[in-house]
Amino acid sequence: AQKITQTQPGMFVQEKEAVTLDCTYDTSDQSYGLFWYKQPSSGEMIFLIYQGSYDEQNATEGRYSLNFQKARKSANLVISASQLGDSAMYFCAMREGNYGQNFVFGPGTRLSVLP
Amino acid sequence: EPEVTQTPSHQVTQMGQEVILRCVPISNHLYFYWYRQILGQKVEFLVSFYNNEISEKSEIFDDQFSVERPDGSNFTLKIRSTKLEDSAMYFCASRNPRLAGAHANTGELFFGEGSRLTVL
């Protein structure tokens, strides 16, 4: 079974608007971490934001924030004030346990920012 | 800033040939990984390595694949007899365990820039 689900294969957003990229996960661990990575067309994997399962507040990093709903097992990425340079693939990932080595990725969402 | 380095950036090989992809993880990291990505699609887990042995591997990582950390700095992925479907971008990554408190970190994966393998 898929551990990470990203239901939006592709998304479009107008420049300067906000966009939400969906991510749901499946784990029986109490301690886990959720990550978002960006992959621009150049191919490198860029870490964006992290949410720990015990973190009470939603993570924020600049224009990125994570809408963490633990009971629903969702960790949606919100990008505010989209820029053309935000056009990329976005991957949601999960690490199970603090010392767990299982680090799995979702299928990704391709975001296109329109001028 | 420390980074994961991978060589070669691109390798073209004939079907059936052996290929070795090399990685130098960040020096104080404990966990090492290989992932592959076909044509910008999903990032597929191949293998994780800790304490000089494989800790987990996927069904993709069959007998044609092997990993080694021969000298305490390099981390290599060998494909013994390449197939056409092995054509992909191969990413090496490393990380440390998530730590809380004074030396807190997120335990995120640090990726290399990838090695593109083309099998003809």
PDB file of C-alpha atoms in Angstrom:
ATOM      1  CA  ALA A   1       0.000   0.000   0.000  1.00  0.00           C
ATOM      2  CA  GLN A   2       1.118   3.553  -0.722  1.00  0.00           C
ATOM      3  CA  LYS A   3       2.572   5.221   2.339  1.00  0.00           C
ATOM      4  CA  ILE A   4       2.463   8.686   0.793  1.00  0.00           C
ATOM      5  CA  THR A   5      -0.318   9.862  -1.506  1.00  0.00           C
ATOM      6  CA  GLN A   6      -0.257  13.029  -3.551  1.00  0.00           C
ATOM      7  CA  THR A   7      -3.512  13.170  -5.458  1.00  0.00           C
ATOM      8  CA  GLN A   8      -2.662  16.124  -7.704  1.00  0.00           C
ATOM      9  CA  PRO A   9      -0.336  15.078 -10.540  1.00  0.00           C
ATOM     10  CA  GLY A  10      -0.341  18.647 -11.833  1.00  0.00           C
ATOM     11  CA  MET A  11      -1.408  22.047 -10.543  1.00  0.00           C
ATOM     12  CA  PHE A  12      -1.552  25.520 -12.022  1.00  0.00           C
ATOM     13  CA  VAL A  13      -1.468  28.758 -10.057  1.00  0.00           C
ATOM     14  CA  GLN A  14      -1.373  32.380 -11.052  1.00  0.00           C
ATOM     15  CA  GLU A  15       1.711  34.335 -10.059  1.00  0.00           C
ATOM     16  CA  LYS A  16       1.350  36.041  -6.629  1.00  0.00           C
ATOM     17  CA  GLU A  17      -1.485  33.749  -5.568  1.00  0.00           C
ATOM     18  CA  ALA A  18      -1.324  31.048  -2.906  1.00  0.00           C
ATOM     19  CA  VAL A  19      -1.474  27.344  -3.716  1.00  0.00           C
ATOM     20  CA  THR A  20      -1.954  24.206  -1.612  1.00  0.00           C
ATOM     21  CA  LEU A  21      -0.346  20.915  -2.569  1.00  0.00           C
ATOM     22  CA  ASP A  22      -1.969  17.896  -0.951  1.00  0.00           C
ATOM     23  CA  CYS A  23      -0.220  15.067   0.862  1.00  0.00           C
ATOM     24  CA  THR A  24      -1.683  12.244   2.903  1.00  0.00           C
ATOM     25  CA  TYR A  25       0.342   9.551   4.610  1.00  0.00           C
ATOM     26  CA  ASP A  26      -0.069   6.216   6.250  1.00  0.00           C
ATOM     27  CA  THR A  27       1.894   5.054   9.277  1.00  0.00           C
ATOM     28  CA  SER A  28       1.302   3.206  12.516  1.00  0.00           C
ATOM     29  CA  ASP A  29       4.283   4.890  14.201  1.00  0.00           C
ATOM     30  CA  GLN A  30       3.635   7.546  16.819  1.00  0.00           C
ATOM     31  CA  SER A  31       6.903   9.313  16.025  1.00  0.00           C
ATOM     32  CA  TYR A  32       7.534  10.292  12.434  1.00  0.00           C
ATOM     33  CA  GLY A  33       8.615  13.219  10.306  1.00  0.00           C
ATOM     34  CA  LEU A  34       7.097  14.747   7.213  1.00  0.00           C
ATOM     35  CA  PHE A  35       9.125  16.597   4.606  1.00  0.00           C
ATOM     36  CA  TRP A  36       8.582  18.496   1.408  1.00  0.00           C
ATOM     37  CA  TYR A  37      11.179  18.652  -1.326  1.00  0.00           C
ATOM     38  CA  LYS A  38      11.230  20.745  -4.489  1.00  0.00           C
ATOM     39  CA  GLN A  39      12.744  19.480  -7.718  1.00  0.00           C
ATOM     40  CA  PRO A  40      13.142  22.162 -10.392  1.00  0.00           C
ATOM     41  CA  SER A  41      13.783  21.262 -14.008  1.00  0.00           C
ATOM     42  CA  SER A  42      17.522  21.252 -13.295  1.00  0.00           C
ATOM     43  CA  GLY A  43      16.934  18.067 -11.313  1.00  0.00           C
ATOM     44  CA  GLU A  44      18.349  18.717  -7.859  1.00  0.00           C
ATOM     45  CA  MET A  45      16.291  17.865  -4.770  1.00  0.00           C
ATOM     46  CA  ILE A  46      15.835  20.860  -2.492  1.00  0.00           C
ATOM     47  CA  PHE A  47      14.571  20.445   1.070  1.00  0.00           C
ATOM     48  CA  LEU A  48      11.808  22.929   1.855  1.00  0.00           C
ATOM     49  CA  ILE A  49      10.132  22.243   5.169  1.00  0.00           C
ATOM     50  CA  TYR A  50       9.790  19.705   7.974  1.00  0.00           C
ATOM     51  CA  GLN A  51       6.995  18.790  10.384  1.00  0.00           C
ATOM     52  CA  GLY A  52       7.511  16.434  13.279  1.00  0.00           C
ATOM     53  CA  SER A  53       4.619  14.299  14.445  1.00  0.00           C
ATOM     54  CA  TYR A  54       4.838  15.757  17.955  1.00  0.00           C
ATOM     55  CA  ASP A  55       5.128  19.368  16.827  1.00  0.00           C
ATOM     56  CA  GLU A  56       2.071  21.217  18.011  1.00  0.00           C
ATOM     57  CA  GLN A  57       2.428  24.144  15.657  1.00  0.00           C
ATOM     58  CA  ASN A  58       2.392  24.010  11.898  1.00  0.00           C
ATOM     59  CA  ALA A  59       5.837  24.483  10.397  1.00  0.00           C
ATOM     60  CA  THR A  60       6.633  27.630   8.448  1.00  0.00           C
ATOM     61  CA  GLU A  61       9.669  28.568   6.365  1.00  0.00           C
ATOM     62  CA  GLY A  62       9.374  31.876   4.578  1.00  0.00           C
ATOM     63  CA  ARG A  63       6.651  31.541   1.941  1.00  0.00           C
ATOM     64  CA  TYR A  64       6.192  27.841   2.734  1.00  0.00           C
ATOM     65  CA  SER A  65       3.921  26.553   5.446  1.00  0.00           C
ATOM     66  CA  LEU A  66       2.704  23.099   6.266  1.00  0.00           C
ATOM     67  CA  ASN A  67      -0.940  22.496   7.126  1.00  0.00           C
ATOM     68  CA  PHE A  68      -0.558  19.506   9.423  1.00  0.00           C
ATOM     69  CA  GLN A  69      -3.717  17.645  10.392  1.00  0.00           C
ATOM     70  CA  LYS A  70      -2.560  14.657  12.368  1.00  0.00           C
ATOM     71  CA  ALA A  71      -5.932  12.990  12.854  1.00  0.00           C
ATOM     72  CA  ARG A  72      -6.533  13.096   9.117  1.00  0.00           C
ATOM     73  CA  LYS A  73      -2.926  12.100   8.382  1.00  0.00           C
ATOM     74  CA  SER A  74      -2.438  14.978   6.037  1.00  0.00           C
ATOM     75  CA  ALA A  75       0.479  17.368   5.601  1.00  0.00           C
ATOM     76  CA  ASN A  76      -0.389  19.823   2.875  1.00  0.00           C
ATOM     77  CA  LEU A  77       2.172  22.330   1.634  1.00  0.00           C
ATOM     78  CA  VAL A  78       1.003  25.913   1.224  1.00  0.00           C
ATOM     79  CA  ILE A  79       3.029  28.250  -0.936  1.00  0.00           C
ATOM     80  CA  SER A  80       2.042  31.870  -0.534  1.00  0.00           C
ATOM     81  CA  ALA A  81       2.623  34.588  -3.129  1.00  0.00           C
ATOM     82  CA  SER A  82       3.693  32.170  -5.869  1.00  0.00           C
ATOM     83  CA  GLN A  83       6.634  33.135  -8.035  1.00  0.00           C
ATOM     84  CA  LEU A  84       7.604  31.913 -11.492  1.00  0.00           C
ATOM     85  CA  GLY A  85      10.598  30.184  -9.919  1.00  0.00           C
ATOM     86  CA  ASP A  86       8.238  28.009  -7.884  1.00  0.00           C
ATOM     87  CA  SER A  87       7.411  26.026 -11.021  1.00  0.00           C
ATOM     88  CA  ALA A  88       8.778  22.561 -10.223  1.00  0.00           C
ATOM     89  CA  MET A  89       7.944  19.067  -9.020  1.00  0.00           C
ATOM     90  CA  TYR A  90       7.094  18.892  -5.334  1.00  0.00           C
ATOM     91  CA  PHE A  91       7.515  15.699  -3.352  1.00  0.00           C
ATOM     92  CA  CYS A  92       6.061  14.884   0.036  1.00  0.00           C
ATOM     93  CA  ALA A  93       8.138  12.413   2.058  1.00  0.00           C
ATOM     94  CA  MET A  94       7.958  10.638   5.394  1.00  0.00           C
ATOM     95  CA  ARG A  95      10.524   9.291   7.816  1.00  0.00           C
ATOM     96  CA  GLU A  96       9.125   6.766  10.266  1.00  0.00           C
ATOM     97  CA  GLY A  97      10.564   7.027  13.770  1.00  0.00           C
ATOM     98  CA  ASN A  98      13.382   9.287  14.934  1.00  0.00           C
ATOM     99  CA  TYR A  99      15.947   6.599  14.227  1.00  0.00           C
ATOM    100  CA  GLY A 100      13.979   4.873  11.522  1.00  0.00           C
ATOM    101  CA  GLN A 101      15.697   4.652   8.213  1.00  0.00           C
ATOM    102  CA  ASN A 102      12.595   4.215   6.132  1.00  0.00           C
ATOM    103  CA  PHE A 103      12.333   7.454   4.151  1.00  0.00           C
ATOM    104  CA  VAL A 104       9.705   7.241   1.436  1.00  0.00           C
ATOM    105  CA  PHE A 105       8.465   9.700  -1.158  1.00  0.00           C
ATOM    106  CA  GLY A 106       5.108  10.359  -2.703  1.00  0.00           C
ATOM    107  CA  PRO A 107       4.597  10.415  -6.483  1.00  0.00           C
ATOM    108  CA  GLY A 108       4.937  14.184  -6.673  1.00  0.00           C
ATOM    109  CA  THR A 109       2.907  17.136  -7.912  1.00  0.00           C
ATOM    110  CA  ARG A 110       4.066  19.248 -10.829  1.00  0.00           C
ATOM    111  CA  LEU A 111       3.325  22.899 -10.110  1.00  0.00           C
ATOM    112  CA  SER A 112       3.228  25.421 -12.914  1.00  0.00           C
ATOM    113  CA  VAL A 113       3.097  29.115 -12.023  1.00  0.00           C
ATOM    114  CA  LEU A 114       1.482  31.239 -14.717  1.00  0.00           C
ATOM    115  CA  PRO A 115       2.527  34.852 -15.337  1.00  0.00           C
TER     116      PRO A 115
ATOM    117  CA  GLU B   1      28.274  24.169   3.478  1.00  0.00           C
ATOM    118  CA  PRO B   2      28.839  20.397   3.383  1.00  0.00           C
ATOM    119  CA  GLU B   3      27.253  18.585   0.481  1.00  0.00           C
ATOM    120  CA  VAL B   4      26.784  15.158  -1.028  1.00  0.00           C
ATOM    121  CA  THR B   5      28.803  14.702  -4.208  1.00  0.00           C
ATOM    122  CA  GLN B   6      28.173  12.149  -6.935  1.00  0.00           C
ATOM    123  CA  THR B   7      30.210  10.968  -9.892  1.00  0.00           C
ATOM    124  CA  PRO B   8      29.825  10.631 -12.780  1.00  0.00           C
ATOM    125  CA  SER B   9      27.141  13.162 -13.570  1.00  0.00           C
ATOM    126  CA  HIS B  10      26.238  11.195 -16.699  1.00  0.00           C
ATOM    127  CA  GLN B  11      27.215   7.724 -17.845  1.00  0.00           C
ATOM    128  CA  VAL B  12      26.298   5.983 -21.068  1.00  0.00           C
ATOM    129  CA  THR B  13      26.762   2.233 -21.181  1.00  0.00           C
ATOM    130  CA  GLN B  14      25.882  -0.768 -23.263  1.00  0.00           C
ATOM    131  CA  MET B  15      23.293  -3.246 -22.032  1.00  0.00           C
ATOM    132  CA  GLY B  16      24.957  -6.021 -20.032  1.00  0.00           C
ATOM    133  CA  GLN B  17      27.883  -3.893 -18.871  1.00  0.00           C
ATOM    134  CA  GLU B  18      28.745  -3.248 -15.246  1.00  0.00           C
ATOM    135  CA  VAL B  19      28.352   0.262 -13.890  1.00  0.00           C
ATOM    136  CA  ILE B  20      29.589   1.786 -10.652  1.00  0.00           C
ATOM    137  CA  LEU B  21      28.091   5.030  -9.410  1.00  0.00           C
ATOM    138  CA  ARG B  22      30.037   6.841  -6.731  1.00  0.00           C
ATOM    139  CA  CYS B  23      28.922   9.058  -3.896  1.00  0.00           C
ATOM    140  CA  VAL B  24      30.665  10.929  -1.119  1.00  0.00           C
ATOM    141  CA  PRO B  25      28.095  11.536   1.630  1.00  0.00           C
ATOM    142  CA  ILE B  26      28.382  14.339   4.155  1.00  0.00           C
ATOM    143  CA  SER B  27      31.193  13.302   6.436  1.00  0.00           C
ATOM    144  CA  ASN B  28      29.433  13.121   9.799  1.00  0.00           C
ATOM    145  CA  HIS B  29      26.253  11.509   8.513  1.00  0.00           C
ATOM    146  CA  LEU B  30      25.332   8.008   9.580  1.00  0.00           C
ATOM    147  CA  TYR B  31      22.649   6.879   7.135  1.00  0.00           C
ATOM    148  CA  PHE B  32      23.144   6.535   3.402  1.00  0.00           C
ATOM    149  CA  TYR B  33      20.645   5.944   0.648  1.00  0.00           C
ATOM    150  CA  TRP B  34      20.305   5.331  -3.044  1.00  0.00           C
ATOM    151  CA  TYR B  35      17.166   6.367  -4.901  1.00  0.00           C
ATOM    152  CA  ARG B  36      16.375   6.342  -8.566  1.00  0.00           C
ATOM    153  CA  GLN B  37      14.088   8.474 -10.658  1.00  0.00           C
ATOM    154  CA  ILE B  38      12.977   7.630 -14.167  1.00  0.00           C
ATOM    155  CA  LEU B  39      12.307  10.613 -16.441  1.00  0.00           C
ATOM    156  CA  GLY B  40      11.433  13.058 -13.633  1.00  0.00           C
ATOM    157  CA  GLN B  41       8.760  10.763 -12.263  1.00  0.00           C
ATOM    158  CA  LYS B  42       8.537   9.327  -8.766  1.00  0.00           C
ATOM    159  CA  VAL B  43      11.575   9.002  -6.545  1.00  0.00           C
ATOM    160  CA  GLU B  44      11.996   5.273  -5.919  1.00  0.00           C
ATOM    161  CA  PHE B  45      13.824   3.937  -2.885  1.00  0.00           C
ATOM    162  CA  LEU B  46      16.531   1.402  -3.659  1.00  0.00           C
ATOM    163  CA  VAL B  47      18.525   0.813  -0.504  1.00  0.00           C
ATOM    164  CA  SER B  48      19.538   2.252   2.841  1.00  0.00           C
ATOM    165  CA  PHE B  49      22.854   1.618   4.563  1.00  0.00           C
ATOM    166  CA  TYR B  50      23.870   2.026   8.164  1.00  0.00           C
ATOM    167  CA  ASN B  51      26.761   0.810  10.261  1.00  0.00           C
ATOM    168  CA  ASN B  52      28.447  -0.768   7.232  1.00  0.00           C
ATOM    169  CA  GLU B  53      25.540  -2.901   6.213  1.00  0.00           C
ATOM    170  CA  ILE B  54      22.312  -2.716   4.278  1.00  0.00           C
ATOM    171  CA  SER B  55      19.450  -1.872   6.615  1.00  0.00           C
ATOM    172  CA  GLU B  56      16.617  -1.905   4.083  1.00  0.00           C
ATOM    173  CA  LYS B  57      16.203  -2.559   0.391  1.00  0.00           C
ATOM    174  CA  SER B  58      13.322  -2.420  -2.038  1.00  0.00           C
ATOM    175  CA  GLU B  59      12.152  -5.051  -4.497  1.00  0.00           C
ATOM    176  CA  ILE B  60      13.960  -3.086  -7.200  1.00  0.00           C
ATOM    177  CA  PHE B  61      17.270  -3.786  -5.486  1.00  0.00           C
ATOM    178  CA  ASP B  62      17.735  -7.311  -6.767  1.00  0.00           C
ATOM    179  CA  ASP B  63      20.872  -9.438  -7.137  1.00  0.00           C
ATOM    180  CA  GLN B  64      22.109  -7.193  -9.940  1.00  0.00           C
ATOM    181  CA  PHE B  65      22.603  -4.352  -7.461  1.00  0.00           C
ATOM    182  CA  SER B  66      25.106  -4.005  -4.658  1.00  0.00           C
ATOM    183  CA  VAL B  67      26.380  -1.234  -2.428  1.00  0.00           C
ATOM    184  CA  GLU B  68      29.661  -0.711  -0.686  1.00  0.00           C
ATOM    185  CA  ARG B  69      31.339   1.769   1.594  1.00  0.00           C
ATOM    186  CA  PRO B  70      34.879   0.716   0.838  1.00  0.00           C
ATOM    187  CA  ASP B  71      36.929   3.356   2.609  1.00  0.00           C
ATOM    188  CA  GLY B  72      34.801   5.257   5.099  1.00  0.00           C
ATOM    189  CA  SER B  73      34.061   8.118   2.743  1.00  0.00           C
ATOM    190  CA  ASN B  74      32.798   6.738  -0.572  1.00  0.00           C
ATOM    191  CA  PHE B  75      29.451   4.991  -0.954  1.00  0.00           C
ATOM    192  CA  THR B  76      29.072   3.140  -4.227  1.00  0.00           C
ATOM    193  CA  LEU B  77      26.204   1.566  -6.120  1.00  0.00           C
ATOM    194  CA  LYS B  78      27.137  -1.205  -8.545  1.00  0.00           C
ATOM    195  CA  ILE B  79      24.875  -2.594 -11.226  1.00  0.00           C
ATOM    196  CA  ARG B  80      26.406  -5.839 -12.446  1.00  0.00           C
ATOM    197  CA  SER B  81      24.702  -6.305 -15.794  1.00  0.00           C
ATOM    198  CA  THR B  82      22.733  -3.276 -16.868  1.00  0.00           C
ATOM    199  CA  LYS B  83      19.359  -3.529 -18.541  1.00  0.00           C
ATOM    200  CA  LEU B  84      17.582  -0.951 -20.673  1.00  0.00           C
ATOM    201  CA  GLU B  85      15.136  -0.302 -17.839  1.00  0.00           C
ATOM    202  CA  ASP B  86      17.991   0.693 -15.534  1.00  0.00           C
ATOM    203  CA  SER B  87      18.200   3.988 -17.439  1.00  0.00           C
ATOM    204  CA  ALA B  88      17.362   6.602 -14.817  1.00  0.00           C
ATOM    205  CA  MET B  89      18.734   9.323 -12.596  1.00  0.00           C
ATOM    206  CA  TYR B  90      20.330   7.803  -9.525  1.00  0.00           C
ATOM    207  CA  PHE B  91      20.430   9.931  -6.395  1.00  0.00           C
ATOM    208  CA  CYS B  92      22.622   9.347  -3.405  1.00  0.00           C
ATOM    209  CA  ALA B  93      21.507  10.859  -0.101  1.00  0.00           C
ATOM    210  CA  SER B  94      22.691  10.949   3.471  1.00  0.00           C
ATOM    211  CA  ARG B  95      21.344  12.097   6.792  1.00  0.00           C
ATOM    212  CA  ASN B  96      21.613  11.845  10.539  1.00  0.00           C
ATOM    213  CA  PRO B  97      18.946  10.731  12.988  1.00  0.00           C
ATOM    214  CA  ARG B  98      16.440  13.318  14.051  1.00  0.00           C
ATOM    215  CA  LEU B  99      17.637  14.915  17.273  1.00  0.00           C
ATOM    216  CA  ALA B 100      15.713  17.116  19.680  1.00  0.00           C
ATOM    217  CA  GLY B 101      17.050  19.500  22.287  1.00  0.00           C
ATOM    218  CA  ALA B 102      20.227  21.565  22.103  1.00  0.00           C
ATOM    219  CA  HIS B 103      21.483  19.925  18.912  1.00  0.00           C
ATOM    220  CA  ALA B 104      18.132  19.604  17.242  1.00  0.00           C
ATOM    221  CA  ASN B 105      17.916  18.810  13.577  1.00  0.00           C
ATOM    222  CA  THR B 106      15.157  17.701  11.290  1.00  0.00           C
ATOM    223  CA  GLY B 107      16.857  14.521  10.122  1.00  0.00           C
ATOM    224  CA  GLU B 108      16.203  15.513   6.536  1.00  0.00           C
ATOM    225  CA  LEU B 109      17.826  13.807   3.590  1.00  0.00           C
ATOM    226  CA  PHE B 110      20.629  15.669   1.862  1.00  0.00           C
ATOM    227  CA  PHE B 111      20.773  14.730  -1.804  1.00  0.00           C
ATOM    228  CA  GLY B 112      23.567  14.721  -4.298  1.00  0.00           C
ATOM    229  CA  GLU B 113      22.969  16.194  -7.736  1.00  0.00           C
ATOM    230  CA  GLY B 114      22.417  12.767  -9.239  1.00  0.00           C
ATOM    231  CA  SER B 115      24.085  10.494 -11.768  1.00  0.00           C
ATOM    232  CA  ARG B 116      22.219  10.044 -15.007  1.00  0.00           C
ATOM    233  CA  LEU B 117      22.599   6.512 -16.357  1.00  0.00           C
ATOM    234  CA  THR B 118      21.726   5.794 -19.963  1.00  0.00           C
ATOM    235  CA  VAL B 119      21.734   2.150 -21.032  1.00  0.00           C
ATOM    236  CA  LEU B 120      21.816   1.534 -24.789  1.00  0.00           C
TER     237      LEU B 120
END
